[in-house]
Short mmCIF file of C-alpha atoms in Angstrom, two decimals:
data_model
loop_
_atom_site.label_atom_id
_atom_site.label_comp_id
_atom_site.label_asym_id
_atom_site.label_seq_id
_atom_site.Cartn_x
_atom_site.Cartn_y
_atom_site.Cartn_z
CA MET A 1 9.19 -50.61 -7.02
CA ARG A 2 11.87 -48.20 -6.17
CA LEU A 3 11.03 -44.64 -7.64
CA LEU A 4 13.41 -41.66 -8.04
CA ILE A 5 11.65 -38.06 -8.41
CA LEU A 6 13.42 -35.86 -10.79
CA GLY A 7 12.52 -32.24 -10.12
CA THR A 8 11.20 -31.25 -6.82
CA GLY A 9 8.82 -28.19 -7.50
CA GLY A 10 5.27 -28.03 -6.68
CA MET A 11 3.85 -30.90 -8.74
CA ALA A 12 6.51 -33.23 -7.32
CA ASN A 13 4.57 -33.25 -4.09
CA GLN A 14 1.58 -34.87 -5.75
CA HIS A 15 3.87 -37.48 -7.21
CA ALA A 16 5.66 -38.22 -4.02
CA ALA A 17 2.20 -38.55 -2.02
CA ASN A 18 0.54 -40.47 -4.57
CA PHE A 19 3.30 -43.09 -5.23
CA LYS A 20 4.10 -43.45 -1.46
CA ALA A 21 0.45 -44.41 -0.91
CA ILE A 22 0.64 -47.20 -3.29
CA GLU A 23 1.63 -50.66 -1.48
CA GLY A 24 5.06 -51.81 -2.51
CA VAL A 25 6.30 -48.49 -3.82
CA SER A 26 9.24 -46.72 -2.24
CA VAL A 27 10.35 -43.23 -2.99
CA VAL A 28 14.05 -43.75 -2.58
CA GLY A 29 15.69 -40.55 -4.20
CA GLY A 30 15.18 -36.80 -5.25
CA VAL A 31 17.02 -34.79 -7.89
CA ASP A 32 16.97 -31.01 -8.23
CA VAL A 33 19.38 -28.42 -9.37
CA VAL A 34 18.34 -26.22 -6.37
CA PRO A 35 19.87 -27.71 -3.20
CA GLU A 36 17.75 -25.90 -0.70
CA ARG A 37 14.50 -26.91 -2.60
CA LEU A 38 15.75 -30.49 -2.93
CA ALA A 39 16.62 -30.71 0.87
CA ALA A 40 13.17 -29.43 2.00
CA PHE A 41 11.28 -31.89 -0.48
CA CYS A 42 13.21 -34.94 0.68
CA THR A 43 13.02 -34.12 4.44
CA GLU A 44 9.03 -33.43 3.86
CA HIS A 45 8.57 -36.81 2.07
CA GLY A 46 11.19 -38.88 4.26
CA ILE A 47 13.39 -39.39 1.06
CA ALA A 48 16.99 -40.63 2.02
CA ASN A 49 19.04 -39.95 -1.12
CA HIS A 50 19.60 -36.49 -2.61
CA PHE A 51 21.17 -35.50 -6.06
CA THR A 52 21.75 -32.37 -7.58
CA THR A 53 22.33 -33.90 -11.03
CA LEU A 54 20.60 -36.71 -12.94
CA GLU A 55 23.96 -37.95 -13.94
CA ASP A 56 24.77 -38.65 -10.12
CA ALA A 57 21.61 -40.31 -9.56
CA LEU A 58 22.00 -42.57 -12.54
CA ALA A 59 25.52 -43.37 -11.53
CA TRP A 60 24.00 -44.56 -8.08
CA GLY A 61 21.35 -46.41 -9.98
CA GLU A 62 19.49 -48.03 -7.12
CA PHE A 63 15.95 -47.41 -8.33
CA ASP A 64 13.51 -48.95 -11.01
CA ALA A 65 11.54 -46.03 -12.40
CA VAL A 66 11.78 -42.05 -12.71
CA ALA A 67 9.04 -39.78 -12.14
CA ASN A 68 10.14 -36.72 -14.48
CA VAL A 69 8.63 -33.51 -13.03
CA THR A 70 11.01 -31.01 -14.43
CA PRO A 71 10.21 -28.08 -16.52
CA ASP A 72 8.69 -28.73 -19.98
CA ARG A 73 11.76 -28.13 -21.96
CA VAL A 74 13.88 -30.46 -19.68
CA HIS A 75 11.68 -33.48 -20.26
CA HIS A 76 13.30 -34.34 -23.51
CA PRO A 77 16.93 -34.69 -22.56
CA THR A 78 16.42 -36.11 -19.07
CA THR A 79 13.78 -38.78 -20.15
CA LEU A 80 16.31 -39.90 -22.91
CA GLN A 81 19.15 -40.18 -20.27
CA ALA A 82 16.80 -42.27 -17.88
CA ILE A 83 15.69 -44.53 -20.80
CA ALA A 84 19.32 -45.03 -21.91
CA ALA A 85 20.03 -46.11 -18.27
CA GLY A 86 17.44 -48.81 -18.55
CA LYS A 87 14.64 -47.04 -16.27
CA HIS A 88 10.92 -46.89 -16.60
CA VAL A 89 9.64 -43.38 -16.98
CA PHE A 90 6.51 -41.61 -15.72
CA CYS A 91 6.66 -38.18 -17.34
CA GLU A 92 4.81 -35.02 -16.58
CA LYS A 93 2.80 -33.47 -19.57
CA PRO A 94 3.74 -32.19 -22.00
CA LEU A 95 6.12 -35.06 -23.20
CA ALA A 96 8.20 -32.58 -24.98
CA THR A 97 7.87 -28.98 -26.41
CA ASP A 98 7.35 -30.20 -29.86
CA ALA A 99 6.16 -33.30 -31.66
CA VAL A 100 9.57 -34.26 -33.28
CA LYS A 101 11.26 -34.52 -29.67
CA ALA A 102 8.00 -36.15 -28.26
CA MET A 103 8.22 -38.85 -30.96
CA GLU A 104 12.04 -39.52 -30.46
CA MET A 105 11.26 -40.05 -26.96
CA THR A 106 8.42 -42.36 -27.77
CA GLU A 107 10.57 -44.50 -30.14
CA ALA A 108 13.25 -44.58 -27.58
CA ILE A 109 11.04 -45.98 -24.76
CA GLU A 110 9.42 -48.51 -27.06
CA ARG A 111 12.72 -49.72 -28.40
CA SER A 112 13.83 -50.12 -24.73
CA GLY A 113 10.98 -52.35 -23.80
CA LYS A 114 10.53 -50.18 -20.71
CA VAL A 115 7.36 -48.71 -19.50
CA GLY A 116 6.76 -44.96 -20.59
CA MET A 117 3.51 -43.15 -19.60
CA VAL A 118 2.58 -39.45 -19.16
CA ASN A 119 0.55 -37.94 -16.42
CA PHE A 120 -2.56 -36.64 -18.12
CA THR A 121 -4.06 -35.94 -14.70
CA TYR A 122 -7.58 -35.35 -15.89
CA ARG A 123 -7.79 -38.94 -16.97
CA ASN A 124 -8.14 -39.53 -13.30
CA SER A 125 -11.69 -38.19 -13.57
CA PRO A 126 -14.34 -40.90 -13.22
CA ALA A 127 -16.81 -38.84 -15.17
CA LEU A 128 -14.48 -38.79 -18.08
CA GLN A 129 -13.92 -42.63 -17.90
CA LYS A 130 -17.73 -43.37 -17.56
CA GLY A 131 -18.69 -41.06 -20.18
CA ARG A 132 -16.21 -42.23 -22.57
CA GLN A 133 -17.51 -45.81 -22.11
CA MET A 134 -21.07 -44.54 -22.74
CA VAL A 135 -19.94 -42.84 -26.04
CA LEU A 136 -17.97 -45.94 -27.29
CA ALA A 137 -20.92 -48.16 -26.32
CA GLY A 138 -23.15 -46.20 -28.93
CA GLU A 139 -25.40 -44.61 -26.22
CA ILE A 140 -25.65 -41.32 -28.34
CA GLY A 141 -25.26 -42.78 -31.62
CA GLU A 142 -22.84 -41.47 -34.27
CA ILE A 143 -21.16 -38.27 -33.00
CA ARG A 144 -22.00 -35.01 -34.84
CA HIS A 145 -20.55 -32.38 -32.59
CA VAL A 146 -17.96 -31.81 -29.69
CA GLU A 147 -17.64 -28.81 -27.45
CA ALA A 148 -14.68 -28.57 -25.11
CA SER A 149 -13.25 -25.92 -22.73
CA HIS A 150 -10.60 -25.83 -20.08
CA LEU A 151 -11.01 -22.71 -17.96
CA GLN A 152 -8.63 -21.29 -15.39
CA SER A 153 -8.15 -17.81 -13.78
CA TRP A 154 -4.95 -17.35 -12.11
CA LEU A 155 -4.13 -14.30 -14.29
CA VAL A 156 -6.94 -12.49 -12.66
CA GLY A 157 -7.21 -14.18 -9.27
CA ARG A 158 -4.72 -14.96 -6.56
CA HIS A 159 -6.20 -18.29 -5.33
CA TRP A 160 -2.86 -19.93 -6.42
CA GLY A 161 -0.58 -17.14 -5.49
CA ASP A 162 0.52 -14.02 -7.12
CA TRP A 163 1.80 -14.84 -10.72
CA LYS A 164 3.41 -11.35 -10.96
CA THR A 165 5.92 -12.00 -8.23
CA GLU A 166 6.51 -15.98 -8.23
CA SER A 167 8.85 -17.86 -10.73
CA LYS A 168 6.69 -20.93 -10.66
CA TRP A 169 3.87 -19.02 -12.63
CA LEU A 170 6.14 -16.44 -14.44
CA TRP A 171 8.05 -19.07 -16.62
CA ARG A 172 4.68 -20.41 -17.98
CA LEU A 173 4.18 -16.94 -19.39
CA SER A 174 7.60 -16.93 -21.25
CA LYS A 175 8.78 -18.56 -24.29
CA LYS A 176 12.46 -18.35 -23.70
CA HIS A 177 11.90 -20.27 -20.33
CA GLY A 178 10.47 -23.18 -22.32
CA SER A 179 6.65 -22.39 -22.08
CA ASN A 180 4.13 -22.79 -25.00
CA GLY A 181 1.70 -20.93 -22.99
CA ALA A 182 -1.89 -21.91 -22.38
CA LEU A 183 -1.76 -24.04 -25.33
CA GLY A 184 1.15 -26.25 -24.18
CA ASP A 185 0.29 -26.09 -20.57
CA ILE A 186 -3.61 -26.79 -20.27
CA GLY A 187 -4.35 -26.95 -24.11
CA ILE A 188 -2.62 -30.54 -24.15
CA HIS A 189 -5.12 -31.51 -21.22
CA ILE A 190 -8.27 -30.35 -23.03
CA VAL A 191 -7.25 -31.67 -26.28
CA ASP A 192 -6.63 -35.08 -24.74
CA PHE A 193 -9.75 -34.67 -22.74
CA ALA A 194 -11.98 -34.02 -25.80
CA SER A 195 -10.30 -36.81 -27.96
CA TYR A 196 -10.19 -39.40 -25.25
CA GLY A 197 -13.66 -38.60 -23.89
CA SER A 198 -15.25 -38.53 -27.44
CA GLY A 199 -13.25 -41.49 -28.70
CA LEU A 200 -12.30 -39.47 -31.69
CA ASP A 201 -8.97 -38.47 -33.32
CA VAL A 202 -8.50 -34.84 -34.65
CA ALA A 203 -8.02 -34.56 -38.45
CA HIS A 204 -7.71 -30.88 -39.10
CA VAL A 205 -7.09 -27.81 -36.91
CA PHE A 206 -7.71 -24.09 -37.28
CA ALA A 207 -6.56 -22.14 -34.26
CA ARG A 208 -6.18 -18.67 -33.02
CA LEU A 209 -3.79 -17.86 -29.97
CA LYS A 210 -3.79 -14.62 -28.01
CA THR A 211 -1.27 -13.08 -25.62
CA PHE A 212 -2.67 -10.18 -23.42
CA ASP A 213 -0.79 -7.11 -22.23
CA LYS A 214 0.06 -7.90 -18.62
CA ALA A 215 2.89 -5.72 -17.76
CA PRO A 216 4.81 -2.58 -19.00
CA GLY A 217 6.87 -3.51 -21.86
CA HIS A 218 5.43 -7.19 -21.73
CA LYS A 219 8.22 -8.16 -19.24
CA ILE A 220 8.73 -8.74 -15.57
CA GLY A 221 12.24 -9.06 -14.57
CA GLU A 222 13.99 -11.86 -16.58
CA TYR A 223 10.58 -12.95 -17.94
CA ASP A 224 9.42 -11.93 -21.31
CA LEU A 225 5.61 -12.34 -21.10
CA ASP A 226 5.02 -13.31 -24.86
CA ALA A 227 3.64 -17.04 -24.34
CA ASN A 228 -0.15 -17.28 -25.23
CA ASP A 229 -2.83 -16.81 -22.55
CA SER A 230 -5.81 -18.01 -24.36
CA PHE A 231 -6.59 -20.11 -27.65
CA THR A 232 -9.54 -21.34 -29.62
CA MET A 233 -9.42 -24.37 -32.14
CA ASN A 234 -12.09 -25.21 -34.66
CA VAL A 235 -11.44 -28.88 -35.40
CA ASP A 236 -12.51 -31.68 -37.80
CA PHE A 237 -12.37 -35.13 -36.36
CA PHE A 238 -11.75 -38.25 -38.48
CA GLY A 239 -15.28 -39.75 -39.00
CA GLY A 240 -16.91 -36.71 -39.78
CA ALA A 241 -17.82 -34.83 -36.53
CA ILE A 242 -16.71 -31.34 -35.91
CA GLY A 243 -15.94 -29.33 -32.90
CA THR A 244 -14.43 -26.54 -30.78
CA ILE A 245 -11.84 -26.67 -28.24
CA GLN A 246 -10.66 -23.73 -26.19
CA ALA A 247 -8.70 -22.73 -23.15
CA THR A 248 -7.73 -19.62 -21.21
CA ARG A 249 -6.09 -18.63 -17.96
CA THR A 250 -8.11 -15.45 -17.77
CA ALA A 251 -11.71 -17.03 -17.01
CA ALA A 252 -12.63 -15.28 -13.64
CA GLY A 253 -14.82 -17.47 -11.47
CA GLN A 254 -13.29 -20.66 -12.91
CA MET A 255 -10.32 -22.04 -10.86
CA ASP A 256 -9.87 -25.20 -12.85
CA GLN A 257 -12.81 -26.51 -14.94
CA LEU A 258 -12.66 -28.99 -17.84
CA ARG A 259 -16.10 -29.37 -19.70
CA LEU A 260 -16.70 -31.71 -22.61
CA ARG A 261 -20.14 -32.14 -24.31
CA VAL A 262 -20.42 -34.81 -26.94
CA TYR A 263 -23.46 -34.53 -29.21
CA GLY A 264 -24.69 -37.63 -31.18
CA GLU A 265 -27.43 -38.52 -33.51
CA THR A 266 -29.46 -39.79 -30.58
CA GLY A 267 -28.38 -38.09 -27.42
CA SER A 268 -25.77 -36.03 -25.65
CA ILE A 269 -23.33 -36.59 -22.87
CA GLU A 270 -21.50 -34.01 -20.73
CA MET A 271 -18.39 -34.85 -18.62
CA ILE A 272 -17.13 -32.06 -16.01
CA TYR A 273 -14.15 -31.84 -14.00
CA ASP A 274 -14.30 -28.79 -11.71
CA THR A 275 -11.36 -28.26 -9.16
CA GLY A 276 -11.51 -31.73 -7.91
CA LYS A 277 -15.11 -32.59 -8.42
CA SER A 278 -16.51 -34.67 -11.28
CA THR A 279 -20.00 -34.40 -12.88
CA LEU A 280 -21.56 -36.64 -15.55
CA ARG A 281 -24.91 -35.66 -17.33
CA ALA A 282 -26.80 -37.12 -20.28
CA CYS A 283 -29.65 -36.49 -22.46
CA LEU A 284 -30.76 -39.98 -23.76
CA GLY A 285 -33.79 -41.68 -25.21
CA GLU A 286 -37.10 -39.97 -24.80
CA ASP A 287 -35.34 -37.08 -22.90
CA VAL A 288 -33.99 -35.76 -26.17
CA HIS A 289 -37.80 -34.49 -26.95
CA THR A 290 -37.89 -32.43 -23.82
CA ALA A 291 -34.28 -31.43 -23.67
CA THR A 292 -34.02 -33.13 -20.24
CA TRP A 293 -30.45 -33.87 -18.59
CA ARG A 294 -30.10 -36.31 -15.95
CA ASP A 295 -27.13 -37.12 -13.61
CA VAL A 296 -25.24 -40.33 -14.38
CA PRO A 297 -23.55 -42.25 -11.52
CA PHE A 298 -20.03 -43.49 -11.79
CA GLU A 299 -17.59 -45.55 -9.74
CA PRO A 300 -13.96 -44.28 -8.68
CA VAL A 301 -11.19 -45.10 -10.97
CA GLU A 302 -7.66 -45.93 -10.81
CA THR A 303 -5.12 -43.06 -10.89
CA ASN A 304 -2.42 -42.58 -13.55
CA TYR A 305 0.07 -43.19 -10.56
CA GLN A 306 -1.68 -46.71 -9.98
CA ARG A 307 -1.62 -47.53 -13.49
CA PHE A 308 1.86 -46.59 -13.95
CA VAL A 309 2.85 -49.08 -11.11
CA GLN A 310 0.73 -51.86 -12.43
CA ALA A 311 2.22 -51.30 -15.86
CA VAL A 312 5.85 -51.57 -14.47
CA ARG A 313 5.01 -54.61 -12.45
CA ALA A 314 3.30 -56.31 -15.64
CA GLY A 315 6.07 -55.04 -18.00
CA ARG A 316 3.49 -53.58 -20.06
CA THR A 317 2.71 -49.98 -20.88
CA GLN A 318 -0.85 -48.73 -20.27
CA GLU A 319 -2.53 -45.40 -21.34
CA PRO A 320 -1.83 -42.69 -21.46
CA SER A 321 1.49 -43.79 -23.18
CA PHE A 322 4.13 -41.62 -24.74
CA ARG A 323 2.78 -42.39 -28.11
CA ARG A 324 -0.38 -40.88 -27.01
CA ALA A 325 1.10 -37.75 -25.76
CA ALA A 326 3.23 -37.44 -28.86
CA ASN A 327 0.27 -37.72 -30.97
CA ILE A 328 -1.61 -34.95 -28.87
CA GLN A 329 1.67 -32.71 -29.32
CA LYS A 330 1.32 -32.92 -33.06
CA ILE A 331 -2.10 -31.34 -32.74
CA LEU A 332 -0.69 -28.53 -30.65
CA ASP A 333 2.09 -27.96 -33.14
CA LYS A 334 -0.43 -27.79 -35.92
CA ALA A 335 -2.43 -25.25 -33.80
CA LEU A 336 0.71 -23.07 -33.53
CA ALA A 337 1.32 -23.44 -37.37
CA SER A 338 -2.38 -22.48 -38.07
CA ASP A 339 -2.16 -19.34 -35.88
CA LEU A 340 0.72 -18.25 -37.92
CA SER A 341 -0.54 -19.14 -41.43
CA HIS A 342 -4.17 -18.21 -40.73
CA THR A 343 -4.98 -21.52 -42.59
CA ASP A 344 -6.31 -24.96 -41.69
CA GLU A 345 -3.76 -27.42 -40.77
CA ALA A 346 -4.11 -31.20 -41.46
CA LEU A 347 -2.99 -34.08 -39.13
CA VAL A 348 -1.36 -36.77 -41.38
#
């Protein structure tokens, strides 16, 4: 499989390294509107063909699939171009900045017969995959309550750099630069993590979003700091369970932690991804009477990168698909609407 990487910012390095490590995959081209960044990226990863526009890359055409690692608002137009050119697409999350655009992309890829998948990176957690299997196997009985959080701290710590001076962070805080804030950036991950891990779909959302005062006049240079920094959701799931989902970039002491607890009628399961490390615990059987939690072993799982390559070779999309990402985007759109209306929003 010959792969083109579209967008050569920070996350593109993960795409290049992971795809190149898969037998039979060649990263044959790179595209970026910033020539210096493009040249450095292609040199680092040994990529022979450089393009400053997607149009030029598509005119060349000597590739089978596109890894779309552009900023969020660019996903929609560039993915549609790639689909129209007959290419498979592996898109970074979110698929689009709203559900209407995401569904347009979903319908386009499904009509084309090509593979379209979205990089929900935390699906690569073996604790999540094993925990979901246990839930679906009925090991905790009927689900009653779900608790999920995604905690980061780069607004208070400099472990990933200084957000006040670096554009790769500042754009994430600015609506006019295409950001839906913490909701769009990490909210999409924790909503997927919670829904996938519990095996439940969200039916209703009641959300609160918060943007904190981070600079004089809420502005640094060209960046208006108006995108949300934290959110909370109360949700109802189809099937009767209720739960809470939250995320923030202000959780000092938490570099990148996703935690999901699923409470059932006969037991509970906790799935944690914390800055590269996965943990799985359960309280089952007689342990519910003593509130004893025990570690649960798990095996390594295939990555999204590996599943995408397998899907292209088989000609059949695997999860997480464009349609899954579009459905998650609907939940985020309802959360935004709920924050404005101060009312419960239904997913229909």
